[in-house]
Amino acid sequence: MPSALFSPIKLAGLELDNRIVVAPMCQYSSLDGCATDWHIAHLGMLSGSGASLVIVEATHVERHGRITHGCMGLYSDDCEAALKRVIDFCRRAGTAKLGVQLAHAGRKASVQRPWQGGGPLTADEDPWATIGPSALPFGPGWQVPREMTADDMTRVREAFVKAAERAVRIGFDAIELHMAHGYLAHSFMSPLSNRRTDRYGGTPENRMRFPREIAEAVRQAVPRAIALGARITGSDWLDGGMTAADAVFCANTLKDSGFDYVDISSGGVSADSRNPTSPGYNVPIAERVRRDTGIATRTVGLIVTAKQAEAIVADGKADMVALARAVIDDPHWGWHAARALGAEVRRPNQYLRSSPSLWPGVAMRD
Ligand SMILES: Cc1cc2nc3c(=O)[nH]c(=O)nc-3n(C[C@H](O)[C@H](O)[C@H](O)COP(=O)(O)O)c2cc1C
């Protein structure tokens, strides 16, 4: 039986030769939003991992939409030039197609890098004021965000459009919106963080309104051939929070707005939420979203082994899988999965002679 994981898939005009995607991973190593040499090393490595698509980390659409001072942005000409340099390099060095995750951190902005504590920036660390759907902090000790006005919503929506236009100019094959992990769009969707009484709060339709306006505006700006998707929330893992039914509603709304795919993630809406720790914990939600909406569906979260990833795709639970920590642990995860599943994977020309098919019967030396 040919491998399902190593079968091709088409998203809009984007042809992928397998179903393995490198999930977006913040590196906290940008300078005023601009990618650095770290990104050449990091994304250069991952673009040769055997995954068919690498999604660049949460890339923020305005300076104050960044999580930390080290987060990536796409809000200036300098940001655009710096990211283009990295992406041009990955095209020369790697085999993967390249996507970017556009984001706004909302009430989770203005925090320290994880290795500096990960808490809210203190007065001597150049903090900035945050915004959100309601004046509710992420957790105890966190900044209270300012409730967004109509002008704020217009500005942020236009910032998403401008960043998408920059991403198109850079030449990305896929663009995805970050609508999960408690950041701005998700905080509008979840009843735990959105207590508005205007037409942007209350019912699921109202809570989805601002994310939908962003999605529709970005859709207008992105040519149809580029795959356009979103990472969405499968569950808040808290009583009274978002559930799989909300994920179906969100995915249907995005499908109606002309989106090509969704990625099911979960958690992160408030400081007291905890994700499950079981393998593939988002898979059952992805399966339901895929079945109930028919949109191409990816999922993420403790997908670690080739066999596990193969079963998810072969059993029709998701169309694609995304990996974060496992592919950092093994930057040739896709090569090793191909070997385990008897499939072929593209390798950079410089590494072609390392294909196991060229050393049949030869055991790995100690
Ligand atoms: C270092 C690191 C940075 C991350 N940054 C992002 C990010 O920029 N955007 C995002 O949506 N998720 C981010 N995540 C979450 C991952 O994309 C992924 O959803 C999560 O780690 C679960 O997948 P895994 O079990 O394969 O690691 C990050 C995870 C890690 C470990």
Coordinates of C-alpha atoms in Angstrom, one line a residue, residues 169-314:
R169 CA 5.4 40.3 -2.6
I170 CA 7.9 38.1 -0.7
G171 CA 6.6 35.2 -2.7
F172 CA 5.0 32.9 0.0
D173 CA 3.2 29.9 -1.3
A174 CA 0.7 29.9 1.6
I175 CA -0.6 32.5 4.0
E176 CA -2.4 31.5 7.2
L177 CA -4.1 33.7 9.8
H178 CA -3.4 32.9 13.5
M179 CA -6.9 32.5 15.0
A180 CA -5.9 30.3 17.9
H181 CA -3.8 30.2 21.2
G182 CA -5.6 33.1 22.8
Y183 CA -4.2 35.8 20.5
L184 CA -6.4 38.6 19.2
A185 CA -8.7 36.7 16.8
H186 CA -9.3 33.8 19.1
S187 CA -9.9 36.2 22.0
F188 CA -12.8 37.7 20.1
M189 CA -14.2 34.2 19.3
S190 CA -14.1 32.8 22.9
P191 CA -16.8 33.7 25.3
L192 CA -14.2 33.5 28.1
S193 CA -12.3 36.5 26.8
N194 CA -15.0 38.4 24.8
R195 CA -17.7 40.0 27.0
R196 CA -18.7 42.7 24.6
T197 CA -22.3 43.8 24.4
D198 CA -22.1 45.3 20.9
R199 CA -22.4 43.4 17.6
Y200 CA -18.9 42.0 18.2
G201 CA -19.9 40.0 21.3
G202 CA -22.6 37.6 22.6
T203 CA -23.7 35.1 20.0
P204 CA -21.2 32.9 18.1
E205 CA -22.0 34.9 14.9
N206 CA -21.2 38.2 16.7
R207 CA -18.0 36.8 18.3
M208 CA -16.9 35.6 14.9
R209 CA -17.6 39.0 13.2
F210 CA -14.2 40.7 13.7
P211 CA -12.2 37.5 12.7
R212 CA -14.5 37.1 9.7
E213 CA -14.0 40.8 8.7
I214 CA -10.2 40.2 8.8
A215 CA -10.5 37.0 6.9
E216 CA -12.6 38.5 4.1
A217 CA -10.3 41.6 3.8
V218 CA -7.2 39.3 3.5
R219 CA -9.0 37.1 1.0
Q220 CA -9.5 40.1 -1.2
A221 CA -5.7 40.9 -1.0
V222 CA -4.4 37.4 -1.7
P223 CA -4.4 36.0 -5.2
R224 CA -6.4 32.7 -5.5
A225 CA -3.4 30.7 -6.5
I226 CA -1.8 31.2 -3.1
A227 CA -3.2 28.8 -0.4
L228 CA -5.0 30.8 2.2
G229 CA -5.8 29.2 5.6
A230 CA -6.1 29.7 9.3
R231 CA -5.1 28.1 12.5
I232 CA -8.2 27.8 14.6
T233 CA -9.2 26.6 18.0
G234 CA -10.7 23.2 18.5
S235 CA -11.3 23.6 22.2
D236 CA -10.5 26.0 25.0
W237 CA -10.3 23.0 27.4
L238 CA -12.2 25.1 30.0
D239 CA -15.9 25.0 31.0
G240 CA -17.8 27.7 29.2
G241 CA -15.1 28.0 26.5
M242 CA -15.0 27.1 22.8
T243 CA -15.7 23.5 21.8
A244 CA -15.5 21.4 18.7
A245 CA -18.9 22.7 17.6
D246 CA -17.4 26.3 17.6
A247 CA -14.5 25.0 15.5
V248 CA -17.0 23.6 13.0
F249 CA -18.8 27.0 12.9
C250 CA -15.5 28.9 12.5
A251 CA -14.2 26.5 9.7
N252 CA -17.5 26.8 7.9
T253 CA -17.4 30.6 8.1
L254 CA -13.8 30.6 6.7
K255 CA -14.8 28.2 4.0
D256 CA -17.6 30.5 3.0
S257 CA -15.1 33.4 3.0
G258 CA -13.0 31.5 0.4
F259 CA -10.4 30.0 2.6
D260 CA -8.6 26.9 1.4
Y261 CA -7.8 25.1 4.6
V262 CA -7.9 25.2 8.4
D263 CA -5.4 23.8 11.0
I264 CA -6.9 22.6 14.2
S265 CA -5.0 23.5 17.3
S266 CA -6.4 24.4 20.8
G267 CA -5.8 26.0 24.2
G268 CA -4.1 29.2 25.3
V269 CA -7.2 31.4 25.9
S270 CA -6.3 32.1 29.5
A271 CA -3.5 31.5 32.1
D272 CA -5.5 28.6 33.7
S273 CA -6.1 26.5 30.6
R274 CA -4.1 23.3 30.2
N275 CA -3.8 21.3 27.0
P276 CA -4.1 17.5 27.2
T277 CA -0.9 15.6 27.0
S278 CA -2.1 12.6 25.0
P279 CA -0.7 11.8 21.6
G280 CA -2.6 13.6 18.8
Y281 CA -5.0 15.3 21.2
N282 CA -6.5 17.5 18.6
V283 CA -7.1 14.7 16.0
P284 CA -10.7 13.8 17.0
I285 CA -11.7 17.5 16.7
A286 CA -10.0 17.8 13.3
E287 CA -11.8 14.6 12.2
R288 CA -15.1 16.2 13.1
V289 CA -14.3 19.6 11.4
R290 CA -13.2 17.8 8.2
R291 CA -16.3 15.6 8.1
D292 CA -18.8 18.4 8.9
T293 CA -17.3 21.1 6.7
G294 CA -15.4 19.4 3.9
I295 CA -12.6 22.0 4.1
A296 CA -9.1 20.7 3.8
T297 CA -8.0 20.1 7.4
R298 CA -4.6 19.9 9.0
T299 CA -4.0 19.2 12.7
V300 CA -1.2 19.5 15.2
G301 CA -0.4 18.5 18.8
L302 CA 1.8 15.7 19.9
I303 CA 2.1 14.0 16.5
V304 CA 5.4 12.4 16.9
T305 CA 5.9 9.1 15.0
A306 CA 5.7 8.3 11.3
K307 CA 3.2 5.5 12.0
Q308 CA 1.0 7.8 14.0
A309 CA 1.1 10.5 11.3
E310 CA 0.5 7.9 8.5
A311 CA -2.6 6.6 10.4
I312 CA -4.1 10.0 10.8
V313 CA -4.0 10.7 7.1
A314 CA -4.8 7.2 5.9

